[in-house]
Amino acid sequence: MALARTIENEAPVIALRNLTVAYPRYGGEPRTALAGIDLAIDAGEMVGLVGEAGAGKTLLARTIMDAIPGDGRLVCGEMDYRGAPISRIGRDDSPVRPGRDIAMIVSNPRNELNPVLTVGTQITNVIRHHLRLGKAEARERALQMLRAVAIPDPERRLDAWPHELSGGMAQRVVIAIALACNPGLVISDDATSALDVTVQRQVLDLFKALVEDKGVAALLITRDIAVTAHYCDRIVILYDGEVVEDAPRKAFFDRPHHPYSVLLMAAFAHSVSLRRQWTAAPLKTAASPACRFAERCVRRQPRCIAEAPALRDVAPGRRVRCHFPVEAVA
Ligand SMILES: Nc1ncnc2c1ncn2[C@@H]1O[C@H](COP(=O)(O)OP(=O)(O)OP(=O)(O)O)[C@@H](O)[C@H]1O
């Protein structure tokens, strides 16, 4: 459990505190797209970040990488890498480099690979740039990485071109590049969603094994809660830019506490009746409710309209942002 382990011994690989990002709005107040995100991930821990489209998953990943898209602005927040505060990663004075210490894998591997460079050149370029190795050493390391991601005939693949690879193979190469410099944190942003189910499973199995083997902290971003049920140690649910629940996997799937988590589980279980039971009638009020989920919440009460709930501890290693968390789902 991330928080408990952190207190007992070493610092988490990454710790975010109160990370808040806003976008300007024409003629109005800026829109807070990420609101006070607190999140810590330990070495060897895989955290699943789940939320619907527009919840802020990619924005969170890009904020960690110091690459906020568009005219978004980091309003406040702090970030520690292995216990040391870092203002922004990737700046000249920062000891933390994107691509070396924090790597990201995205869903379209072919877009990540340069079509006019061989696989070997692309991996060795990254290794030589970040680890300052010589040509022969870098090539040897590239070969090791292709072996690690279980690419058949790795010597030959070093000289292959990206267009010669299948989607699954290309994703393995991208994972090899991401892990080549021993990063502390790897973020997978919906990285396997474009692959067919069997290949997706193989790539996720491999990713999980590498995370455990190398003791890397991993953030697995997905809209598919089923994926996190198989692969993640902890589940974090994001709704409209806020963490609404953060729980160890088993505790979460045994009993989700936030009403939105229950809705996600209903979708996961393909349960029409559960879904209907947890879908709210429209809220008849002109004012925006203080709780961001209140409009869709079947459990809302006047307090939810008046007072924003804080993310609070409800059990060791378990937090929920709700005035009236769910005790048990019928
Ligand atoms: N370039 C941008 N310009 C303006 N607003 C943006 C921009 N990028 C993100 N946002 C804001 O951040 C919110 C979250 O977007 P984000 O892409 O992180 O969602 P997501 O959870 O990753 O969704 P998806 O699963 O569809 O990728 C958006 O609803 C939008 O308000």
mmCIF file of C-alpha atoms and ligand atoms in Angstrom:
data_model
loop_
_atom_site.group_PDB
_atom_site.id
_atom_site.type_symbol
_atom_site.label_atom_id
_atom_site.label_comp_id
_atom_site.label_asym_id
_atom_site.label_seq_id
_atom_site.Cartn_x
_atom_site.Cartn_y
_atom_site.Cartn_z
ATOM 1 C CA MET A 1 0.000 0.000 0.000
ATOM 2 C CA ALA A 2 1.646 3.195 -1.199
ATOM 3 C CA LEU A 3 1.002 5.612 1.638
ATOM 4 C CA ALA A 4 1.668 3.161 4.494
ATOM 5 C CA ARG A 5 4.888 1.888 2.869
ATOM 6 C CA THR A 6 6.067 5.406 2.307
ATOM 7 C CA ILE A 7 5.835 6.277 5.964
ATOM 8 C CA GLU A 8 7.595 3.078 7.004
ATOM 9 C CA ASN A 9 10.642 3.309 4.763
ATOM 10 C CA GLU A 10 11.644 4.958 1.539
ATOM 11 C CA ALA A 11 9.965 7.796 -0.298
ATOM 12 C CA PRO A 12 7.648 7.027 -3.190
ATOM 13 C CA VAL A 13 9.103 7.411 -6.683
ATOM 14 C CA ILE A 14 6.644 10.168 -7.440
ATOM 15 C CA ALA A 15 4.479 12.201 -5.089
ATOM 16 C CA LEU A 16 2.080 14.866 -6.301
ATOM 17 C CA ARG A 17 0.512 17.325 -3.911
ATOM 18 C CA ASN A 18 -2.345 19.657 -4.727
ATOM 19 C CA LEU A 19 -1.563 19.694 -8.462
ATOM 20 C CA THR A 20 -3.996 22.137 -10.059
ATOM 21 C CA VAL A 21 -4.213 23.071 -13.744
ATOM 22 C CA ALA A 22 -6.566 25.631 -15.279
ATOM 23 C CA TYR A 23 -7.506 26.730 -18.781
ATOM 24 C CA PRO A 24 -8.545 30.299 -19.555
ATOM 25 C CA ARG A 25 -12.159 30.752 -20.604
ATOM 26 C CA TYR A 26 -13.260 33.529 -22.885
ATOM 27 C CA GLY A 27 -15.139 36.115 -20.810
ATOM 28 C CA GLY A 28 -15.245 33.940 -17.677
ATOM 29 C CA GLU A 29 -13.337 32.395 -14.811
ATOM 30 C CA PRO A 30 -10.605 29.922 -15.831
ATOM 31 C CA ARG A 31 -11.773 26.309 -15.941
ATOM 32 C CA THR A 32 -10.036 24.086 -13.406
ATOM 33 C CA ALA A 33 -9.277 20.946 -15.402
ATOM 34 C CA LEU A 34 -7.223 19.311 -12.611
ATOM 35 C CA ALA A 35 -8.189 20.220 -9.073
ATOM 36 C CA GLY A 36 -5.784 19.549 -6.200
ATOM 37 C CA ILE A 37 -4.445 16.152 -7.260
ATOM 38 C CA ASP A 38 -2.659 14.238 -4.474
ATOM 39 C CA LEU A 39 -1.083 11.008 -5.585
ATOM 40 C CA ALA A 40 1.991 8.948 -4.660
ATOM 41 C CA ILE A 41 3.354 5.874 -6.443
ATOM 42 C CA ASP A 42 5.950 3.519 -4.966
ATOM 43 C CA ALA A 43 8.677 1.600 -6.776
ATOM 44 C CA GLY A 44 7.249 -1.599 -8.250
ATOM 45 C CA GLU A 45 3.689 -0.381 -7.766
ATOM 46 C CA MET A 46 1.237 -0.181 -10.657
ATOM 47 C CA VAL A 47 -1.521 2.369 -10.126
ATOM 48 C CA GLY A 48 -4.529 2.369 -12.439
ATOM 49 C CA LEU A 49 -5.937 5.816 -13.226
ATOM 50 C CA VAL A 50 -9.502 5.427 -14.460
ATOM 51 C CA GLY A 51 -12.016 7.989 -15.631
ATOM 52 C CA GLU A 52 -14.292 8.782 -18.528
ATOM 53 C CA ALA A 53 -13.317 10.897 -21.553
ATOM 54 C CA GLY A 54 -12.376 14.408 -20.482
ATOM 55 C CA ALA A 55 -11.791 13.505 -16.820
ATOM 56 C CA GLY A 56 -8.208 14.793 -17.018
ATOM 57 C CA LYS A 57 -6.173 11.575 -17.250
ATOM 58 C CA THR A 58 -3.946 12.651 -20.145
ATOM 59 C CA LEU A 59 -3.679 16.149 -18.720
ATOM 60 C CA LEU A 60 -2.363 14.699 -15.452
ATOM 61 C CA ALA A 61 0.229 12.636 -17.339
ATOM 62 C CA ARG A 62 1.279 15.654 -19.394
ATOM 63 C CA THR A 63 1.490 17.840 -16.302
ATOM 64 C CA ILE A 64 3.882 15.340 -14.703
ATOM 65 C CA MET A 65 5.941 15.421 -17.918
ATOM 66 C CA ASP A 66 5.902 19.252 -17.842
ATOM 67 C CA ALA A 67 4.058 19.312 -21.155
ATOM 68 C CA ILE A 68 0.627 20.791 -20.387
ATOM 69 C CA PRO A 69 -1.239 20.987 -23.705
ATOM 70 C CA GLY A 70 -2.599 24.223 -25.176
ATOM 71 C CA ASP A 71 -2.786 27.301 -22.985
ATOM 72 C CA GLY A 72 -3.295 25.402 -19.733
ATOM 73 C CA ARG A 73 -1.452 26.740 -16.691
ATOM 74 C CA LEU A 74 -0.130 25.028 -13.578
ATOM 75 C CA VAL A 75 -1.907 27.091 -10.927
ATOM 76 C CA CYS A 76 -0.323 25.410 -7.924
ATOM 77 C CA GLY A 77 1.007 22.114 -6.704
ATOM 78 C CA GLU A 78 4.195 20.353 -5.743
ATOM 79 C CA MET A 79 5.934 17.292 -7.049
ATOM 80 C CA ASP A 80 8.618 15.116 -5.444
ATOM 81 C CA TYR A 81 10.741 12.586 -7.317
ATOM 82 C CA ARG A 82 12.285 9.972 -5.011
ATOM 83 C CA GLY A 83 11.709 12.254 -2.048
ATOM 84 C CA ALA A 84 13.346 15.363 -3.544
ATOM 85 C CA PRO A 85 11.169 18.317 -4.506
ATOM 86 C CA ILE A 86 11.318 19.207 -8.180
ATOM 87 C CA SER A 87 9.897 22.432 -9.454
ATOM 88 C CA ARG A 88 9.391 21.373 -13.072
ATOM 89 C CA ILE A 89 10.934 18.371 -14.736
ATOM 90 C CA GLY A 90 12.948 18.800 -17.892
ATOM 91 C CA ARG A 91 14.176 22.304 -17.047
ATOM 92 C CA ASP A 92 17.938 22.823 -17.345
ATOM 93 C CA ASP A 93 18.412 22.901 -13.575
ATOM 94 C CA SER A 94 16.172 19.870 -12.925
ATOM 95 C CA PRO A 95 17.823 16.541 -12.096
ATOM 96 C CA VAL A 96 14.745 14.763 -13.471
ATOM 97 C CA ARG A 97 14.594 14.317 -17.238
ATOM 98 C CA PRO A 98 11.532 13.302 -19.212
ATOM 99 C CA GLY A 99 12.371 10.237 -21.310
ATOM 100 C CA ARG A 100 15.085 9.166 -18.880
ATOM 101 C CA ASP A 101 13.627 9.323 -15.348
ATOM 102 C CA ILE A 102 9.977 9.540 -16.320
ATOM 103 C CA ALA A 103 8.864 7.858 -19.533
ATOM 104 C CA MET A 104 5.502 7.805 -21.259
ATOM 105 C CA ILE A 105 3.946 5.301 -23.641
ATOM 106 C CA VAL A 106 0.935 6.359 -25.698
ATOM 107 C CA SER A 107 -1.671 4.528 -27.722
ATOM 108 C CA ASN A 108 -0.385 4.866 -31.261
ATOM 109 C CA PRO A 109 3.128 3.361 -31.247
ATOM 110 C CA ARG A 110 3.669 4.043 -34.940
ATOM 111 C CA ASN A 111 3.360 7.780 -34.320
ATOM 112 C CA GLU A 112 6.046 7.468 -31.650
ATOM 113 C CA LEU A 113 8.518 5.761 -33.966
ATOM 114 C CA ASN A 114 10.429 7.661 -36.613
ATOM 115 C CA PRO A 115 9.573 5.995 -39.957
ATOM 116 C CA VAL A 116 12.964 6.766 -41.497
ATOM 117 C CA LEU A 117 15.154 5.281 -38.731
ATOM 118 C CA THR A 118 15.614 1.602 -37.952
ATOM 119 C CA VAL A 119 14.409 0.214 -34.644
ATOM 120 C CA GLY A 120 17.995 -0.215 -33.429
ATOM 121 C CA THR A 121 18.961 3.367 -34.276
ATOM 122 C CA GLN A 122 15.948 4.737 -32.403
ATOM 123 C CA ILE A 123 16.659 2.755 -29.251
ATOM 124 C CA THR A 124 20.408 3.445 -29.308
ATOM 125 C CA ASN A 125 19.834 7.181 -29.917
ATOM 126 C CA VAL A 126 17.788 7.400 -26.712
ATOM 127 C CA ILE A 127 20.316 5.342 -24.757
ATOM 128 C CA ARG A 128 23.302 7.336 -26.026
ATOM 129 C CA HIS A 129 21.590 10.662 -25.382
ATOM 130 C CA HIS A 130 20.483 9.920 -21.821
ATOM 131 C CA LEU A 131 23.063 7.423 -20.573
ATOM 132 C CA ARG A 132 26.040 8.748 -22.542
ATOM 133 C CA LEU A 133 27.108 5.258 -23.658
ATOM 134 C CA GLY A 134 29.345 4.520 -26.649
ATOM 135 C CA LYS A 135 27.919 3.135 -29.884
ATOM 136 C CA ALA A 136 28.717 -0.539 -29.262
ATOM 137 C CA GLU A 137 27.540 -0.483 -25.648
ATOM 138 C CA ALA A 138 24.331 1.278 -26.618
ATOM 139 C CA ARG A 139 23.644 -1.300 -29.330
ATOM 140 C CA GLU A 140 24.228 -4.112 -26.838
ATOM 141 C CA ARG A 141 21.795 -2.470 -24.419
ATOM 142 C CA ALA A 142 19.249 -2.012 -27.213
ATOM 143 C CA LEU A 143 19.532 -5.726 -27.944
ATOM 144 C CA GLN A 144 18.995 -6.554 -24.264
ATOM 145 C CA MET A 145 15.892 -4.365 -24.245
ATOM 146 C CA LEU A 146 14.449 -6.087 -27.335
ATOM 147 C CA ARG A 147 15.027 -9.410 -25.567
ATOM 148 C CA ALA A 148 13.376 -8.046 -22.413
ATOM 149 C CA VAL A 149 10.227 -7.145 -24.340
ATOM 150 C CA ALA A 150 10.201 -10.621 -25.904
ATOM 151 C CA ILE A 151 10.689 -9.597 -29.527
ATOM 152 C CA PRO A 152 11.486 -12.699 -31.562
ATOM 153 C CA ASP A 153 14.792 -12.699 -33.417
ATOM 154 C CA PRO A 154 15.970 -9.470 -31.730
ATOM 155 C CA GLU A 155 19.300 -9.247 -33.624
ATOM 156 C CA ARG A 156 17.427 -9.047 -36.919
ATOM 157 C CA ARG A 157 14.781 -6.665 -35.515
ATOM 158 C CA LEU A 158 17.451 -4.128 -34.624
ATOM 159 C CA ASP A 159 17.780 -3.457 -38.338
ATOM 160 C CA ALA A 160 14.038 -3.522 -39.046
ATOM 161 C CA TRP A 161 12.064 -0.439 -40.095
ATOM 162 C CA PRO A 162 8.960 0.609 -38.136
ATOM 163 C CA HIS A 163 6.638 -0.201 -41.078
ATOM 164 C CA GLU A 164 7.825 -3.827 -40.929
ATOM 165 C CA LEU A 165 6.453 -4.257 -37.396
ATOM 166 C CA SER A 166 2.941 -5.333 -36.396
ATOM 167 C CA GLY A 167 1.030 -3.063 -33.976
ATOM 168 C CA GLY A 168 1.909 -5.298 -31.012
ATOM 169 C CA MET A 169 5.594 -5.439 -32.001
ATOM 170 C CA ALA A 170 5.712 -1.663 -32.454
ATOM 171 C CA GLN A 171 4.228 -1.229 -28.971
ATOM 172 C CA ARG A 172 6.876 -3.586 -27.545
ATOM 173 C CA VAL A 173 9.584 -1.481 -29.201
ATOM 174 C CA VAL A 174 8.097 1.660 -27.675
ATOM 175 C CA ILE A 175 8.085 -0.044 -24.252
ATOM 176 C CA ALA A 176 11.732 -1.063 -24.834
ATOM 177 C CA ILE A 177 12.597 2.583 -25.566
ATOM 178 C CA ALA A 178 10.647 3.765 -22.498
ATOM 179 C CA LEU A 179 12.456 1.348 -20.180
ATOM 180 C CA ALA A 180 15.903 1.537 -21.809
ATOM 181 C CA CYS A 181 17.257 4.197 -19.442
ATOM 182 C CA ASN A 182 15.893 2.631 -16.223
ATOM 183 C CA PRO A 183 13.236 5.272 -15.511
ATOM 184 C CA GLY A 184 11.753 5.571 -12.033
ATOM 185 C CA LEU A 185 8.238 6.127 -13.371
ATOM 186 C CA VAL A 186 6.561 4.908 -16.555
ATOM 187 C CA ILE A 187 3.197 6.317 -17.586
ATOM 188 C CA SER A 188 1.109 4.287 -19.995
ATOM 189 C CA ASP A 189 -1.586 6.532 -21.470
ATOM 190 C CA ASP A 190 -4.179 4.173 -22.943
ATOM 191 C CA ALA A 191 -1.180 2.514 -24.602
ATOM 192 C CA THR A 192 -2.844 -0.750 -25.520
ATOM 193 C CA SER A 193 -6.347 0.413 -26.444
ATOM 194 C CA ALA A 194 -5.632 0.300 -30.197
ATOM 195 C CA LEU A 195 -4.402 -3.312 -30.074
ATOM 196 C CA ASP A 196 -6.647 -6.329 -30.468
ATOM 197 C CA VAL A 197 -7.638 -8.041 -27.235
ATOM 198 C CA THR A 198 -5.131 -10.901 -27.366
ATOM 199 C CA VAL A 199 -2.181 -8.675 -28.223
ATOM 200 C CA GLN A 200 -3.345 -6.129 -25.636
ATOM 201 C CA ARG A 201 -3.195 -8.834 -23.000
ATOM 202 C CA GLN A 202 0.271 -9.976 -24.063
ATOM 203 C CA VAL A 203 1.621 -6.428 -23.996
ATOM 204 C CA LEU A 204 0.042 -5.693 -20.599
ATOM 205 C CA ASP A 205 1.377 -8.981 -19.157
ATOM 206 C CA LEU A 206 4.821 -8.025 -20.353
ATOM 207 C CA PHE A 207 4.531 -4.468 -19.064
ATOM 208 C CA LYS A 208 3.430 -5.703 -15.632
ATOM 209 C CA ALA A 209 6.285 -8.236 -15.469
ATOM 210 C CA LEU A 210 8.853 -5.576 -16.388
ATOM 211 C CA VAL A 211 7.460 -3.128 -13.825
ATOM 212 C CA GLU A 212 7.763 -5.763 -11.095
ATOM 213 C CA ASP A 213 11.146 -7.014 -12.259
ATOM 214 C CA LYS A 214 12.760 -3.589 -12.553
ATOM 215 C CA GLY A 215 10.977 -2.041 -9.563
ATOM 216 C CA VAL A 216 9.565 0.766 -11.707
ATOM 217 C CA ALA A 217 6.597 2.816 -10.529
ATOM 218 C CA ALA A 218 3.838 2.707 -13.141
ATOM 219 C CA LEU A 219 0.759 4.781 -13.834
ATOM 220 C CA LEU A 220 -1.633 2.891 -16.106
ATOM 221 C CA ILE A 221 -4.160 5.292 -17.591
ATOM 222 C CA THR A 222 -7.286 3.714 -19.004
ATOM 223 C CA ARG A 223 -11.016 4.169 -19.499
ATOM 224 C CA ASP A 224 -11.436 0.424 -19.043
ATOM 225 C CA ILE A 225 -11.733 -0.465 -15.387
ATOM 226 C CA ALA A 226 -11.507 -4.173 -16.276
ATOM 227 C CA VAL A 227 -7.864 -3.682 -17.274
ATOM 228 C CA THR A 228 -7.029 -2.304 -13.834
ATOM 229 C CA ALA A 229 -8.770 -5.243 -12.138
ATOM 230 C CA HIS A 230 -6.172 -7.564 -13.677
ATOM 231 C CA TYR A 231 -3.024 -5.503 -13.595
ATOM 232 C CA CYS A 232 -3.049 -2.792 -10.939
ATOM 233 C CA ASP A 233 -2.157 -2.783 -7.250
ATOM 234 C CA ARG A 234 -4.164 0.342 -6.596
ATOM 235 C CA ILE A 235 -7.053 2.045 -8.344
ATOM 236 C CA VAL A 236 -7.470 5.804 -8.544
ATOM 237 C CA ILE A 237 -10.733 7.147 -9.938
ATOM 238 C CA LEU A 238 -10.697 10.573 -11.557
ATOM 239 C CA TYR A 239 -13.914 12.486 -12.138
ATOM 240 C CA ASP A 240 -13.983 15.939 -13.718
ATOM 241 C CA GLY A 241 -10.404 16.700 -12.711
ATOM 242 C CA GLU A 242 -10.662 15.420 -9.129
ATOM 243 C CA VAL A 243 -9.563 12.175 -7.497
ATOM 244 C CA VAL A 244 -12.819 10.813 -6.069
ATOM 245 C CA GLU A 245 -11.536 7.449 -4.849
ATOM 246 C CA ASP A 246 -8.127 5.872 -4.226
ATOM 247 C CA ALA A 247 -8.046 2.303 -2.928
ATOM 248 C CA PRO A 248 -6.092 -0.952 -3.029
ATOM 249 C CA ARG A 249 -7.377 -3.133 -5.866
ATOM 250 C CA LYS A 250 -9.060 -5.832 -3.811
ATOM 251 C CA ALA A 251 -10.754 -3.418 -1.424
ATOM 252 C CA PHE A 252 -11.955 -1.337 -4.373
ATOM 253 C CA PHE A 253 -13.449 -4.208 -6.341
ATOM 254 C CA ASP A 254 -14.934 -5.801 -3.213
ATOM 255 C CA ARG A 255 -16.677 -2.607 -2.263
ATOM 256 C CA PRO A 256 -16.346 0.667 -4.202
ATOM 257 C CA HIS A 257 -17.193 3.585 -1.911
ATOM 258 C CA HIS A 258 -17.819 6.506 -4.267
ATOM 259 C CA PRO A 259 -21.169 6.562 -6.114
ATOM 260 C CA TYR A 260 -19.303 7.238 -9.379
ATOM 261 C CA SER A 261 -17.092 4.191 -8.789
ATOM 262 C CA VAL A 262 -20.251 2.112 -8.427
ATOM 263 C CA LEU A 263 -21.488 3.438 -11.777
ATOM 264 C CA LEU A 264 -18.163 2.491 -13.385
ATOM 265 C CA MET A 265 -18.427 -0.972 -11.841
ATOM 266 C CA ALA A 266 -21.956 -1.346 -13.220
ATOM 267 C CA ALA A 267 -20.542 -0.686 -16.685
ATOM 268 C CA PHE A 268 -17.704 -3.141 -15.968
ATOM 269 C CA ALA A 269 -20.202 -5.804 -14.905
ATOM 270 C CA HIS A 270 -22.475 -5.024 -17.915
ATOM 271 C CA SER A 271 -25.263 -4.759 -15.353
ATOM 272 C CA VAL A 272 -28.140 -2.771 -16.824
ATOM 273 C CA SER A 273 -30.160 -2.901 -13.602
ATOM 274 C CA LEU A 274 -27.235 -1.762 -11.437
ATOM 275 C CA ARG A 275 -26.525 0.996 -13.899
ATOM 276 C CA ARG A 276 -30.157 2.151 -13.874
ATOM 277 C CA GLN A 277 -30.214 2.031 -10.087
ATOM 278 C CA TRP A 278 -27.145 4.305 -9.867
ATOM 279 C CA THR A 279 -28.094 6.790 -12.595
ATOM 280 C CA ALA A 280 -29.567 9.978 -11.174
ATOM 281 C CA ALA A 281 -32.495 12.035 -12.380
ATOM 282 C CA PRO A 282 -31.421 15.511 -13.597
ATOM 283 C CA LEU A 283 -30.781 18.021 -10.855
ATOM 284 C CA LYS A 284 -33.276 20.894 -10.936
ATOM 285 C CA THR A 285 -31.168 23.828 -9.783
ATOM 286 C CA ALA A 286 -29.624 26.759 -11.590
ATOM 287 C CA ALA A 287 -26.571 26.977 -9.302
ATOM 288 C CA SER A 288 -23.618 24.624 -9.819
ATOM 289 C CA PRO A 289 -23.469 22.107 -6.971
ATOM 290 C CA ALA A 290 -20.369 22.217 -4.776
ATOM 291 C CA CYS A 291 -19.670 18.511 -5.321
ATOM 292 C CA ARG A 292 -18.614 18.014 -8.951
ATOM 293 C CA PHE A 293 -20.432 14.664 -9.138
ATOM 294 C CA ALA A 294 -23.702 15.806 -7.489
ATOM 295 C CA GLU A 295 -25.515 16.378 -10.801
ATOM 296 C CA ARG A 296 -25.181 12.691 -11.656
ATOM 297 C CA CYS A 297 -25.330 11.260 -8.138
ATOM 298 C CA VAL A 298 -28.247 9.171 -6.888
ATOM 299 C CA ARG A 299 -27.195 9.772 -3.281
ATOM 300 C CA ARG A 300 -26.981 13.574 -3.412
ATOM 301 C CA GLN A 301 -28.390 15.563 -0.539
ATOM 302 C CA PRO A 302 -28.573 19.291 0.179
ATOM 303 C CA ARG A 303 -25.104 19.141 1.762
ATOM 304 C CA CYS A 304 -23.615 18.013 -1.596
ATOM 305 C CA ILE A 305 -25.024 21.102 -3.282
ATOM 306 C CA ALA A 306 -23.754 23.432 -0.577
ATOM 307 C CA GLU A 307 -20.384 21.997 0.440
ATOM 308 C CA ALA A 308 -17.604 20.427 -1.654
ATOM 309 C CA PRO A 309 -16.464 17.118 -0.159
ATOM 310 C CA ALA A 310 -12.774 16.685 0.689
ATOM 311 C CA LEU A 311 -10.788 13.585 -0.235
ATOM 312 C CA ARG A 312 -10.618 11.882 3.165
ATOM 313 C CA ASP A 313 -9.184 8.704 4.632
ATOM 314 C CA VAL A 314 -11.811 6.050 5.262
ATOM 315 C CA ALA A 315 -9.469 3.108 5.928
ATOM 316 C CA PRO A 316 -5.694 2.564 5.833
ATOM 317 C CA GLY A 317 -4.518 3.386 2.297
ATOM 318 C CA ARG A 318 -8.056 4.196 1.200
ATOM 319 C CA ARG A 319 -9.517 7.623 0.424
ATOM 320 C CA VAL A 320 -12.855 8.791 -0.888
ATOM 321 C CA ARG A 321 -14.257 12.198 -1.822
ATOM 322 C CA CYS A 322 -17.896 11.929 -0.783
ATOM 323 C CA HIS A 323 -20.087 13.154 2.086
ATOM 324 C CA PHE A 324 -22.172 9.973 1.875
ATOM 325 C CA PRO A 325 -19.908 7.142 0.702
ATOM 326 C CA VAL A 326 -21.457 3.848 -0.275
ATOM 327 C CA GLU A 327 -21.240 1.175 2.406
ATOM 328 C CA ALA A 328 -22.478 -1.786 0.403
ATOM 329 C CA VAL A 329 -23.902 -2.242 -3.062
ATOM 330 C CA ALA A 330 -27.041 -4.349 -3.276
HETATM 331 N N1 LIG B 1 -5.465 21.756 -25.383
HETATM 332 C C1 LIG B 1 -6.473 21.980 -24.511
HETATM 333 N N2 LIG B 1 -7.175 23.136 -24.550
HETATM 334 C C2 LIG B 1 -8.173 23.381 -23.677
HETATM 335 N N3 LIG B 1 -8.563 22.530 -22.712
HETATM 336 C C3 LIG B 1 -7.912 21.363 -22.629
HETATM 337 C C4 LIG B 1 -6.834 21.021 -23.513
HETATM 338 N N4 LIG B 1 -6.382 19.787 -23.175
HETATM 339 C C5 LIG B 1 -7.124 19.387 -22.120
HETATM 340 N N5 LIG B 1 -8.044 20.331 -21.791
HETATM 341 C C6 LIG B 1 -9.009 20.271 -20.680
HETATM 342 O O1 LIG B 1 -8.666 19.186 -19.850
HETATM 343 C C7 LIG B 1 -9.767 18.301 -19.720
HETATM 344 C C8 LIG B 1 -9.236 16.897 -19.601
HETATM 345 O O2 LIG B 1 -8.692 16.463 -20.858
HETATM 346 P P1 LIG B 1 -7.889 15.097 -20.993
HETATM 347 O O3 LIG B 1 -7.406 15.020 -22.403
HETATM 348 O O4 LIG B 1 -6.883 15.002 -19.925
HETATM 349 O O5 LIG B 1 -9.038 14.016 -20.726
HETATM 350 P P2 LIG B 1 -8.878 12.444 -20.636
HETATM 351 O O6 LIG B 1 -9.403 12.035 -19.306
HETATM 352 O O7 LIG B 1 -7.489 12.032 -20.959
HETATM 353 O O8 LIG B 1 -9.877 11.946 -21.766
HETATM 354 P P3 LIG B 1 -9.688 10.804 -22.875
HETATM 355 O O9 LIG B 1 -9.952 9.510 -22.177
HETATM 356 O O10 LIG B 1 -10.713 11.144 -23.909
HETATM 357 O O11 LIG B 1 -8.279 10.909 -23.408
HETATM 358 C C9 LIG B 1 -10.641 18.559 -20.926
HETATM 359 O O12 LIG B 1 -11.996 18.323 -20.672
HETATM 360 C C10 LIG B 1 -10.415 20.034 -21.155
HETATM 361 O O13 LIG B 1 -11.245 20.791 -20.290
#
